[in-house]
Coordinates of C-alpha atoms and ligand atoms in Angstrom, one line a residue:
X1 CA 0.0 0.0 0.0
X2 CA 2.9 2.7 0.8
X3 CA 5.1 2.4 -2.2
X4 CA 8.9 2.3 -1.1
X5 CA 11.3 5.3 -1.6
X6 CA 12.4 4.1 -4.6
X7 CA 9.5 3.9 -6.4
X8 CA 8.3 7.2 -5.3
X9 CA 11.4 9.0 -6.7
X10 CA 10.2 7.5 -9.8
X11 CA 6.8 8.4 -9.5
X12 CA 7.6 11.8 -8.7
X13 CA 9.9 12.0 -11.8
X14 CA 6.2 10.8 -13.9
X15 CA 4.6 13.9 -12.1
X16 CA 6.7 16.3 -12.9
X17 CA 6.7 15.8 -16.2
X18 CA 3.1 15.9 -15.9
X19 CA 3.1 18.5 -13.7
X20 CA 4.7 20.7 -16.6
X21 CA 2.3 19.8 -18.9
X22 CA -0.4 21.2 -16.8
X23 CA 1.0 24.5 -16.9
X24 CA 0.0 24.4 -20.7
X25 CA -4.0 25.2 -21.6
X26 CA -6.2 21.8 -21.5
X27 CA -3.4 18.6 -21.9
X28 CA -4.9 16.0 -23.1
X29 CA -5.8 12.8 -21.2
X30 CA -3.4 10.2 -21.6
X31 CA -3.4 6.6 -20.2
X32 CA -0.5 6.6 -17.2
X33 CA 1.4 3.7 -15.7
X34 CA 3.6 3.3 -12.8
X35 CA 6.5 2.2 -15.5
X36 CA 6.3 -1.5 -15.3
X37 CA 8.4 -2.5 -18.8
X38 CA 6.2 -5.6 -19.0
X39 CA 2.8 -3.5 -18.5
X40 CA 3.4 -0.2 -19.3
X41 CA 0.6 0.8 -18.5
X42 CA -0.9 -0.7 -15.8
X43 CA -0.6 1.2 -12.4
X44 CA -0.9 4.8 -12.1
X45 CA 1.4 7.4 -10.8
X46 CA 0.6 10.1 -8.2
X47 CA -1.5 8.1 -5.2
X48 CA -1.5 4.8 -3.0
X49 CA -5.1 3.1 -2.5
X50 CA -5.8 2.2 1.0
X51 CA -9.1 0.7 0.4
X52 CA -11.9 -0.5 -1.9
X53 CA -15.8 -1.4 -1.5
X54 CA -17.0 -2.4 -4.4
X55 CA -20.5 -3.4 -4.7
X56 CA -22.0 -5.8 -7.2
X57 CA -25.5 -6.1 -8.6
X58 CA -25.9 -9.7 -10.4
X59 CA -29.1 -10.0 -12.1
X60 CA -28.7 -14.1 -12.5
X61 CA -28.5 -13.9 -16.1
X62 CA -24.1 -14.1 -16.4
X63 CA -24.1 -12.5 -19.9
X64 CA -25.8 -9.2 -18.9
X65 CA -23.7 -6.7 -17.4
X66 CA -23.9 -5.8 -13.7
X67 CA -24.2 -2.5 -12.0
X68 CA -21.5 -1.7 -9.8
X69 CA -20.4 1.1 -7.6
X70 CA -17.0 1.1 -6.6
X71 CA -15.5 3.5 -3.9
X72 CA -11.7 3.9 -4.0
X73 CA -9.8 5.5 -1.1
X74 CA -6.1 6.5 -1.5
X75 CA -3.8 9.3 -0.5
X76 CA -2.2 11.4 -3.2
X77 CA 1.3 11.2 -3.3
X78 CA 1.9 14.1 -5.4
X79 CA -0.6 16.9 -6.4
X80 CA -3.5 15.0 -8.8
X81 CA -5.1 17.5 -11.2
X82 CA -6.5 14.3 -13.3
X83 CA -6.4 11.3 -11.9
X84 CA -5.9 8.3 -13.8
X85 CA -7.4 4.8 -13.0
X86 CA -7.1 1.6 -14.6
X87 CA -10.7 0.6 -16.3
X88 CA -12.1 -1.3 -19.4
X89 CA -15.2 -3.1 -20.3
X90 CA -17.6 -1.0 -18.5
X91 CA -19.7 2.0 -18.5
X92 CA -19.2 4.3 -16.2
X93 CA -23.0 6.4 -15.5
X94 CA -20.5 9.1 -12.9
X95 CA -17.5 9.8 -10.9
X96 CA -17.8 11.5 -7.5
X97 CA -14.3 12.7 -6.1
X98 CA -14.8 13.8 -2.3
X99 CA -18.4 14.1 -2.6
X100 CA -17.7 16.5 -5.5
X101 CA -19.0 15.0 -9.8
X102 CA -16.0 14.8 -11.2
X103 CA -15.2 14.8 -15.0
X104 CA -14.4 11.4 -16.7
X105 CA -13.0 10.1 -19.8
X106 CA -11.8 6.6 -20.6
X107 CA -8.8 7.2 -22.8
X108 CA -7.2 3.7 -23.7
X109 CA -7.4 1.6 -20.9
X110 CA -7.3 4.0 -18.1
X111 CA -10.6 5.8 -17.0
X112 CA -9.0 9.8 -16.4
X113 CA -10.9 11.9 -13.9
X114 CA -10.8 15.3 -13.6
X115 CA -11.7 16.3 -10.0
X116 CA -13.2 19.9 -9.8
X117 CA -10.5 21.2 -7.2
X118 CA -7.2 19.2 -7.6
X119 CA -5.8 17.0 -4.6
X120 CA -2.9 18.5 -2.9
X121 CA 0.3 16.1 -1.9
X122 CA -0.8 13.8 1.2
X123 CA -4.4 14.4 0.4
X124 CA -7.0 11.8 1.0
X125 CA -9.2 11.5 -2.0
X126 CA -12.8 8.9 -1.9
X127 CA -13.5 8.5 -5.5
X128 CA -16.9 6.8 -5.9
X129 CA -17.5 5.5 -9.7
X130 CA -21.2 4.3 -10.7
X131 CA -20.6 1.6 -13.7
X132 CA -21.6 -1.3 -14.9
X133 CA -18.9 -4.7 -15.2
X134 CA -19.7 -6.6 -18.5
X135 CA -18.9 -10.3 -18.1
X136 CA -19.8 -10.9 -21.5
X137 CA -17.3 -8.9 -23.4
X138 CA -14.4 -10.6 -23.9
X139 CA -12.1 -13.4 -23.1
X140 CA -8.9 -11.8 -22.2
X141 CA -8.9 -12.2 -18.3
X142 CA -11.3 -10.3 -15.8
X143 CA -14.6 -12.5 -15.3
X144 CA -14.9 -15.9 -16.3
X145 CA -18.7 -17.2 -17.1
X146 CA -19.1 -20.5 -15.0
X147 CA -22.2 -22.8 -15.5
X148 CA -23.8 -21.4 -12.6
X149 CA -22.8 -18.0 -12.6
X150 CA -19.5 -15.9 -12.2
X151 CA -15.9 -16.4 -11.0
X152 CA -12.9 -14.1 -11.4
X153 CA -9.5 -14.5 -13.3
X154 CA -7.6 -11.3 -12.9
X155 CA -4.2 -12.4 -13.2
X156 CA -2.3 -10.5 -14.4
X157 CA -3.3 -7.4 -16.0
X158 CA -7.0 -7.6 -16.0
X159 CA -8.5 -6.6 -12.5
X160 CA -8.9 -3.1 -14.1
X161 CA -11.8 -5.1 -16.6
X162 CA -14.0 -5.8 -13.6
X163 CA -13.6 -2.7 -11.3
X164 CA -11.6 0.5 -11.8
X165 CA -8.3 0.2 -10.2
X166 CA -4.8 1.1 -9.4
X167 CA -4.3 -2.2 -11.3
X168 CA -0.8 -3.0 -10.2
X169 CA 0.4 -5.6 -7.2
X170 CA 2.8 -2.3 -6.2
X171 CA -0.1 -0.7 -4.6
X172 CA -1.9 -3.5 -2.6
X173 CA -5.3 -2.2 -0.5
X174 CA -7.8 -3.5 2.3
X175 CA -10.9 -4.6 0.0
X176 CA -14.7 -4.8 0.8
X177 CA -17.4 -6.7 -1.2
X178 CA -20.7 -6.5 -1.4
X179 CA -22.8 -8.7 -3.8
X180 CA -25.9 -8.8 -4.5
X181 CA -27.6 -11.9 -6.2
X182 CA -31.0 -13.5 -6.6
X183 CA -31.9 -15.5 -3.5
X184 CA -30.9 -18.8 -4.8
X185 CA -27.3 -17.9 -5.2
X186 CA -24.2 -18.0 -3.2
X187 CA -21.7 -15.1 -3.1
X188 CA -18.1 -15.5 -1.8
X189 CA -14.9 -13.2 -2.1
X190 CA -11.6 -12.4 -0.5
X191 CA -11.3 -12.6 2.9
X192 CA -14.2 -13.4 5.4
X193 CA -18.1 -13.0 5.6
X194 CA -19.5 -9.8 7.8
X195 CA -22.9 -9.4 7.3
X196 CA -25.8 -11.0 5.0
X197 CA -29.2 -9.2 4.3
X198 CA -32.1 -11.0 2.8
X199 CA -34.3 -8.7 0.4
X200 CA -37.4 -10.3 -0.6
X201 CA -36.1 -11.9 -3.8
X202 CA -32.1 -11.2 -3.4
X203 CA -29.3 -11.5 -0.6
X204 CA -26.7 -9.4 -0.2
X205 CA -23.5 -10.7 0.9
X206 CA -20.7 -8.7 2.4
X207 CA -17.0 -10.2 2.6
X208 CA -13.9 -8.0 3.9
X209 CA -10.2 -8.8 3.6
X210 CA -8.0 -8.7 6.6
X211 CA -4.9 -8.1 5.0
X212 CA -4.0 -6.1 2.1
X213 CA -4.6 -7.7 -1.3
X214 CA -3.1 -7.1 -4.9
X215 CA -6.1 -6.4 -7.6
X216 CA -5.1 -9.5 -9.6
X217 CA -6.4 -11.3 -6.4
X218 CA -9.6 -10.4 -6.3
X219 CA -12.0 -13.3 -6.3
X220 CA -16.2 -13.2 -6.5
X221 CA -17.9 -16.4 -7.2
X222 CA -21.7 -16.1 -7.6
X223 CA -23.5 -19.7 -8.4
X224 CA -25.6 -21.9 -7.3
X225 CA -22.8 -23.1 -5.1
X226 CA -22.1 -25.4 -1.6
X227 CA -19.6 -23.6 0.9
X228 CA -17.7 -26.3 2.7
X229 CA -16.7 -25.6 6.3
X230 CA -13.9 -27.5 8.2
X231 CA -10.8 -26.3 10.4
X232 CA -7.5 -26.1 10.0
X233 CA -4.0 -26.2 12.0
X234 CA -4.3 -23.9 14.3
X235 CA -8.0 -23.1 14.4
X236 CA -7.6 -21.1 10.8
X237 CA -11.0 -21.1 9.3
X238 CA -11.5 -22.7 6.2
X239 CA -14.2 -22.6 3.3
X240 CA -14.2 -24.4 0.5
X241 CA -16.5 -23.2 -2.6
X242 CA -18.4 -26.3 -5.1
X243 CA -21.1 -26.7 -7.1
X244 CA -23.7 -27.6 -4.6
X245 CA -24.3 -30.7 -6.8
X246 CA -20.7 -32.0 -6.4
X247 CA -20.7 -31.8 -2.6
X248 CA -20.5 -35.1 -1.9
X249 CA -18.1 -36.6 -4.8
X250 CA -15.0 -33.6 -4.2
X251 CA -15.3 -34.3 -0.5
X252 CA -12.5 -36.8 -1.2
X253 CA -9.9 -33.7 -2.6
X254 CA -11.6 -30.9 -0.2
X255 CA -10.6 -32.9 3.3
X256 CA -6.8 -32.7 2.0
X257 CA -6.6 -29.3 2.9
X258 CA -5.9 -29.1 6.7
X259 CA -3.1 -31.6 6.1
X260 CA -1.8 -29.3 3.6
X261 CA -1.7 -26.2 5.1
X262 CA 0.3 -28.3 8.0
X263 CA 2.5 -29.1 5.3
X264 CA 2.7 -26.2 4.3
X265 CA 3.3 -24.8 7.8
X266 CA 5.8 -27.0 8.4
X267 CA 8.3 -25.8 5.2
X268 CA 7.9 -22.1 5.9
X269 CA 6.1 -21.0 9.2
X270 CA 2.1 -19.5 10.0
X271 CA 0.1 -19.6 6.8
X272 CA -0.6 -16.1 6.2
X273 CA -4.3 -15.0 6.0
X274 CA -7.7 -15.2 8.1
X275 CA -9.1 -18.4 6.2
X276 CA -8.1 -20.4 3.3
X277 CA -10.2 -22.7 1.2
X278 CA -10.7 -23.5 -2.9
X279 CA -13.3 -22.6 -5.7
X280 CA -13.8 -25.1 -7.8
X281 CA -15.4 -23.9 -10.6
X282 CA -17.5 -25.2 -13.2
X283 CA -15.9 -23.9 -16.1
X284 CA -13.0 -24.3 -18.9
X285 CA -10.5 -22.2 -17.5
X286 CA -7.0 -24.0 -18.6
X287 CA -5.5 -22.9 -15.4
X288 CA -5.8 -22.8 -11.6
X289 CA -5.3 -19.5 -9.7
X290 CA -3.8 -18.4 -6.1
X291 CA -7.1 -16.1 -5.9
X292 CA -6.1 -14.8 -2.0
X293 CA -7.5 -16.3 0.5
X294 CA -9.7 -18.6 -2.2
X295 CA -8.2 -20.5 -4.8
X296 CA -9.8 -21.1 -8.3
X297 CA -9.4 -24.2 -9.8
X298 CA -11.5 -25.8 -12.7
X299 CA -13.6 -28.4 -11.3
X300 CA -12.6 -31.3 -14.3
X301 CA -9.2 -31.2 -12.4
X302 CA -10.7 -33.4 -9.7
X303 CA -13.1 -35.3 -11.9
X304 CA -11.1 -36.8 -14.6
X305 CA -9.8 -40.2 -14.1
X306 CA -6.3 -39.9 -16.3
X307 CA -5.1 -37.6 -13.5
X308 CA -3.3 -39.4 -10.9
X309 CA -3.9 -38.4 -7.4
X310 CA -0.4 -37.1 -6.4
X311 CA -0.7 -35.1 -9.8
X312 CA -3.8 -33.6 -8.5
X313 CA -2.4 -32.7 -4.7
X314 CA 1.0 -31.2 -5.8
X315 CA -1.6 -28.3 -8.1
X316 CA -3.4 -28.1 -4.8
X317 CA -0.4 -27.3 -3.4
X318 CA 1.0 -25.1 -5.8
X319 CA -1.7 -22.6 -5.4
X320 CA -1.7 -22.8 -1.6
X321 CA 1.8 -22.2 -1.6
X322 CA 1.3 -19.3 -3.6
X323 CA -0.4 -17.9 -0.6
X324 CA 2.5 -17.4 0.9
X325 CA 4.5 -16.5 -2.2
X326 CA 2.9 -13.6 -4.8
X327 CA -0.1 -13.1 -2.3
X328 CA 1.2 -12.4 1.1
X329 CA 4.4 -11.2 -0.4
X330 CA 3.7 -9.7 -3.8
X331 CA 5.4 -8.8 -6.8
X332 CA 7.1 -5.5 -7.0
X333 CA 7.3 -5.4 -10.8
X334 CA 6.0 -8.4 -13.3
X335 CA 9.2 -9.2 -14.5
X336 CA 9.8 -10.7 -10.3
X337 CA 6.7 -13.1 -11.1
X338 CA 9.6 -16.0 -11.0
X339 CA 9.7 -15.3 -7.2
X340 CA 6.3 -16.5 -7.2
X341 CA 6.0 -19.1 -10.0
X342 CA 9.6 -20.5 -9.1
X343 CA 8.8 -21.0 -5.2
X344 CA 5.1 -22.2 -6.1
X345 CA 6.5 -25.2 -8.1
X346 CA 9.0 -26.0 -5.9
X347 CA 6.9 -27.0 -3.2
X348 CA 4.1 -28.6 -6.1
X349 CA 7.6 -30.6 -6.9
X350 CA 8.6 -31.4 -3.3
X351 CA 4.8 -32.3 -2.2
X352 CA 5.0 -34.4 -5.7
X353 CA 7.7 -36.5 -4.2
X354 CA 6.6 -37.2 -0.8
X355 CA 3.4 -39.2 -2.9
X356 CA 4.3 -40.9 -5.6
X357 CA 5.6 -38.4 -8.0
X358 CA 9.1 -38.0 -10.0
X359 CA 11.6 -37.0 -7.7
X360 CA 12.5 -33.4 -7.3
X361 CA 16.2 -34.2 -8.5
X362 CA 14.8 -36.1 -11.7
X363 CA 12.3 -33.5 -11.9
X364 CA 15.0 -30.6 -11.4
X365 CA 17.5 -32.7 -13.6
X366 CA 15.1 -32.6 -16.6
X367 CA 14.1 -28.7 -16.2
X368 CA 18.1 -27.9 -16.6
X369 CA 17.9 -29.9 -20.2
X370 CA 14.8 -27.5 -20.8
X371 CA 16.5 -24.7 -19.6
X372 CA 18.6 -22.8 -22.1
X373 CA 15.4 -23.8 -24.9
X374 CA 13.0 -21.9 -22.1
X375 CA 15.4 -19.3 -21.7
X376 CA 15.7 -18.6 -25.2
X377 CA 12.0 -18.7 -26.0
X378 CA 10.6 -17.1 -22.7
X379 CA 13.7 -14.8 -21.2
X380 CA 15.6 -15.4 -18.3
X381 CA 13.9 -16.1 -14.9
X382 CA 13.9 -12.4 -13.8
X383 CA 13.8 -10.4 -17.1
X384 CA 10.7 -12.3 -18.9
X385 CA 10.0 -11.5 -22.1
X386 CA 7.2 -9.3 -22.7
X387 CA 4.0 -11.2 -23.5
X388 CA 2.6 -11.8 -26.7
X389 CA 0.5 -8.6 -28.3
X390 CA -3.1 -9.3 -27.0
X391 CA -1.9 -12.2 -25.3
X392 CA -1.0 -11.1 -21.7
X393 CA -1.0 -15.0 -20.1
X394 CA 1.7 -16.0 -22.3
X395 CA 3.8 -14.1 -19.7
X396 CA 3.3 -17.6 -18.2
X397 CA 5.9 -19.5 -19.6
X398 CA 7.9 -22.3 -19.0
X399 CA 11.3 -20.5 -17.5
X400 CA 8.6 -18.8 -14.6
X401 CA 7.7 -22.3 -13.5
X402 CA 10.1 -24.9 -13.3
X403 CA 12.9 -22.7 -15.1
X404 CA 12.6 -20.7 -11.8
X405 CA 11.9 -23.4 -9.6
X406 CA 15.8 -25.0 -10.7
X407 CA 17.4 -21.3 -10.0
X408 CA 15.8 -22.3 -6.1
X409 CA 17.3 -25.7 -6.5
X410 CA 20.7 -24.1 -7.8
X411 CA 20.9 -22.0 -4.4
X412 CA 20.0 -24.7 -2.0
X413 CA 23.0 -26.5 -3.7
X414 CA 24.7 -23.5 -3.1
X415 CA 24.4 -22.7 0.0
X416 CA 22.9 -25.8 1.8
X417 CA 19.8 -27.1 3.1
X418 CA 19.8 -25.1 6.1
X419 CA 20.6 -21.5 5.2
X420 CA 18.3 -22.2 2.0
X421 CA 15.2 -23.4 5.0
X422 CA 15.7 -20.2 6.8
X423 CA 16.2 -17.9 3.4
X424 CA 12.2 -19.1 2.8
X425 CA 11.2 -18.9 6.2
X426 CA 12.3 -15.3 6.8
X427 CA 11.7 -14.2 3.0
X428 CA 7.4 -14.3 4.2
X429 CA 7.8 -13.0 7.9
X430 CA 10.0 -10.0 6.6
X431 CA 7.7 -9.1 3.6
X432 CA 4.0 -10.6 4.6
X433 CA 1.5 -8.1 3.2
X434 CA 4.2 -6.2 1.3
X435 CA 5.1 -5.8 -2.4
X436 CA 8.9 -7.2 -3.1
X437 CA 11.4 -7.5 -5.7
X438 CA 14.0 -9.7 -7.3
X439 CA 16.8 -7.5 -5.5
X440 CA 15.2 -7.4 -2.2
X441 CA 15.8 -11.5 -2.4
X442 CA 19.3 -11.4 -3.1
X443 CA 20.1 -9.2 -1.1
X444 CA 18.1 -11.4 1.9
X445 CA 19.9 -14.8 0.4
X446 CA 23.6 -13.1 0.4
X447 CA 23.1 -12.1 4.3
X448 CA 21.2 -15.6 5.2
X449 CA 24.2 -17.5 3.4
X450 CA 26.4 -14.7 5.2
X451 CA 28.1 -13.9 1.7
X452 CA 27.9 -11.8 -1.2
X453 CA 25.6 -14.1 -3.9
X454 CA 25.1 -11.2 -6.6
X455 CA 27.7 -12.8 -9.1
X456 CA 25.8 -16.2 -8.6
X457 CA 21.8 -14.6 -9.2
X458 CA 23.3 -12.4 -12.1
X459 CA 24.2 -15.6 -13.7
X460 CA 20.8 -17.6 -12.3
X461 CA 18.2 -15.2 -13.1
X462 CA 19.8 -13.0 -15.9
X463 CA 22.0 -14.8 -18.4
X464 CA 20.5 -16.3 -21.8
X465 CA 22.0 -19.3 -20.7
X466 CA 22.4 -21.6 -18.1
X467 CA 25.2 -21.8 -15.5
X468 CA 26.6 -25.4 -14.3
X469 CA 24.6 -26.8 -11.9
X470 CA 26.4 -26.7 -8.1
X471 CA 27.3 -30.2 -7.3
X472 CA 26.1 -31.7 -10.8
X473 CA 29.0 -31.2 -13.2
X474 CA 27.7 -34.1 -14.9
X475 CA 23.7 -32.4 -15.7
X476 CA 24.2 -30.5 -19.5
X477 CA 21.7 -28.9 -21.4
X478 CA 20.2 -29.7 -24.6
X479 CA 20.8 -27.4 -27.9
X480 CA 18.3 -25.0 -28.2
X481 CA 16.3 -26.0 -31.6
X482 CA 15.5 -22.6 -33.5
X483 CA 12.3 -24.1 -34.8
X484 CA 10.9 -24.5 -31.2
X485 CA 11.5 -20.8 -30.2
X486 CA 8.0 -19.6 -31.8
X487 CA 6.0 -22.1 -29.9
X488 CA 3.0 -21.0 -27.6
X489 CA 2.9 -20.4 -23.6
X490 CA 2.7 -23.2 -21.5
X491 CA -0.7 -23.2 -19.9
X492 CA -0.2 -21.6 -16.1
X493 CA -1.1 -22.9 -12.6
Ligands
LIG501 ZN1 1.4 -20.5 -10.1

């Protein structure tokens, strides 16, 4: 939520520029971002977002837009005479900026308001924005149509096609939802139920967050839907979210969660949030998704035979990991995603081994004869390269997952099994609920391992090839085939 000195140096260096355009008569809107080279222009400079409450009307029919008013609260960091938010797919009926109408444009995707007095440096600012959210228009991320109703997919760039948004993990915020649905339905998000009201033929259902939350987190599942209760280690709550017809056959994959999360527990310390739980989701997604707190998965996952069952528990685990890495701590910048990809599949690897699965050496062995093809198609682990033109996903390659989860085996055989354990261990209590980067991890590895590992990560997570493996002269890579270097994304957990 506070952005680090860093970042606001370059911030400010965004305003001035603007600043000096505003001298000039009437500038013209222009979309802004916080200068993510991946996504440049997602963010926006000039103001941190403490909160949201975003309220949701859904109709029951999930190819009809729904009204929405969201209510943004933030604190300028610089004086705002527009201010820019991320927002697509929607139409917005009016902006309100400190109980003031507000002028609004949408100018590509960033929805510019023009407040009627501007917001001075440390201002608070509540901007409320009546619009609708259109499920139905397209298929790039945002809303995913289930067969009973609505589920979310923001990941990564397309929070800002639901709700209007500082649409970068940078600037994480408390959120509040409120959803209202035809009395048949069930509504869960993020974080844990407050109240309920029952209208004559609707319910509205109210969920808050206890911990700050990245937009691409966001989750809302409306459908005719089962929530699951149980307990976990420690008393944490958890909530599981099925098709209320499946209750009874997904029981078998839903009880494996406590034992999990002590799994879990166990690796890297107190899981993170207020409750944890999974959404299984009637729908064709192609990937599974560390929604905070509530996990979206497609529901086939658990119902197709072909699958075997360790196969099945190591993606469980992969996106419950993830709620300790790229939730709890997020992403500074897109290009760290392999701090949360990388750490993700480690564990699905480890948890792999422990029932049945390939061995994390064979496993690991096998990703460092992929490696130098991965990095040539995909980047190195920490500069990616940038996603495919109308494609964002295919940011999800191959060197993020297992190409990342090697450079974790590379430093355990760097620097043992011990120092690597507490590296993880104090990697989420240092940064829980914070935004972090690539450099912020070195930097914590070199003073774990009590020495200087910059030479060894600028080889790791920046060179076009791959270094020797530590302890496995033997392990070689195989030529990169210039015919493979077009081929598509691998298809993300
Ligand atoms: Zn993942």
């Amino acid at each position: 939520m506070l952005l680090s000195p860093r970042i606001r140096a370059a911030l400010l260096a965004v305003a001035s520029a603007s600043l000096l355009a505003a001298s000039l008569p009437a500038p013209a809107a222009v979309p802004l971002g916080i200068g993510d080279p991946l996504f440049p222009h997602l963010g926006n400079p000039g103001y941190d977002v403490t909160s949201y409450d975003i309220a949701l009307t859904y109709r029951g029919d999930h190819r009809k837009p729904l009204d929405a008013i969201t209510k943004i609260d933030a604190r300028a960091t610089d004086r705002l005479d527009r201010i820019n938010l991320d927002f697509a797919r929607g139409t917005v009926h009016s902006v309100d900026v400190n109980g003031a109408p507000a002028g609004h444009e949408s100018v590509g995707e960033d929805l510019v308001l023009t407040p009627k007095t501007p917001i001075g440096p440390g201002g608070a600012m509540r901007v409320t924005v009546r619009h609708t959210s259109d499920p139905a228009a397209g298929s790039d991320g945002g809303w995913i149509r289930t067969a009973d109703g609505l589920a979310m997919a923001n990941q990564a760039d397309a929070a800002h096609r639901v709700f209007p948004c500082n649409d970068h993990p940078a600037d994480k915020a408390h959120f509040t939802f409120r959803i209202t649905a035809p009395k048949h339905l069930t509504a869960v998000a993020n974080g844990l139920a407050t109240t309920r009201h029952h209208g004559e033929r609707t319910t509205t259902w109210t969920y808050r967050t206890r911990h700050p939350m990245a937009t691409e987190l966001a989750q809302v599942s409306i459908g005719r839907s089962a929530v699951v209760r149980r307990t976990g280690p420690g008393g944490l709550p958890l909530r599981d979210v099925v098709p209320a017809k499946d209750r009874a056959s997904l029981e078998r994959w839903l009880e494996k969660t406590p034992e999990q999360v002590a799994w879990m527990e166990r690796k890297v310390g107190r899981y993170p949030f207020e409750t944890y739980g999974m959404l299984l989701a009637d729908a064709k997604t192609g990937f599974a998704l560390e929604t905070q707190t509530l996990s979206l998965f497609e529901k086939s996952l658990f119902t197709r035979p072909e699958y075997p069952e360790w196969y099945v528990e190591s993606i469980m685990i992969h996106e419950l990991a993830h709620q300790w890495f790229g939730d709890s701590v997020s992403p500074r910048r897109w290009s760290d995603l392999w701090l949360n990809e990388g750490h993700a599949s480690w564990y699905e690897a480890l948890y792999a081994e422990e029932r049945d699965g390939p061995s994390l050496q064979a496993r690991m062995r096998h990703a460092y004869q992929k490696s130098d093809e991965w990095r040539a198609r995909g980047g190195p682990p920490a500069a990616p390269k940038q996603p495919e033109p109308g494609h964002k996903i295919s940011l999800f390659r191959a060197v993020v997952y297992d190409g990342s989860a090697l450079v974790l085996y590379a430093l355990r055989q760097e620097i043992g099994q011990s120092a690597f354990d507490r590296l993880q261990r104090r990697w989420v209590r240092t940064y829980a609920d914070q935004s972090a980067s690539t450099a912020d991890f070195v930097r914590m590895a070199g003073r774990v391992a009590g020495r200087d590992l910059g030479d060894f990560f600028q080889e790791w997570l920046y060179a076009p090839t791959t270094p020797p493996m530590p302890g496995h002269p033997d392990w070689k890579t195989s030529a990169v085939s210039t015919a493979s270097s077009a081929s598509p994304a691998s298809s993300g957990v």
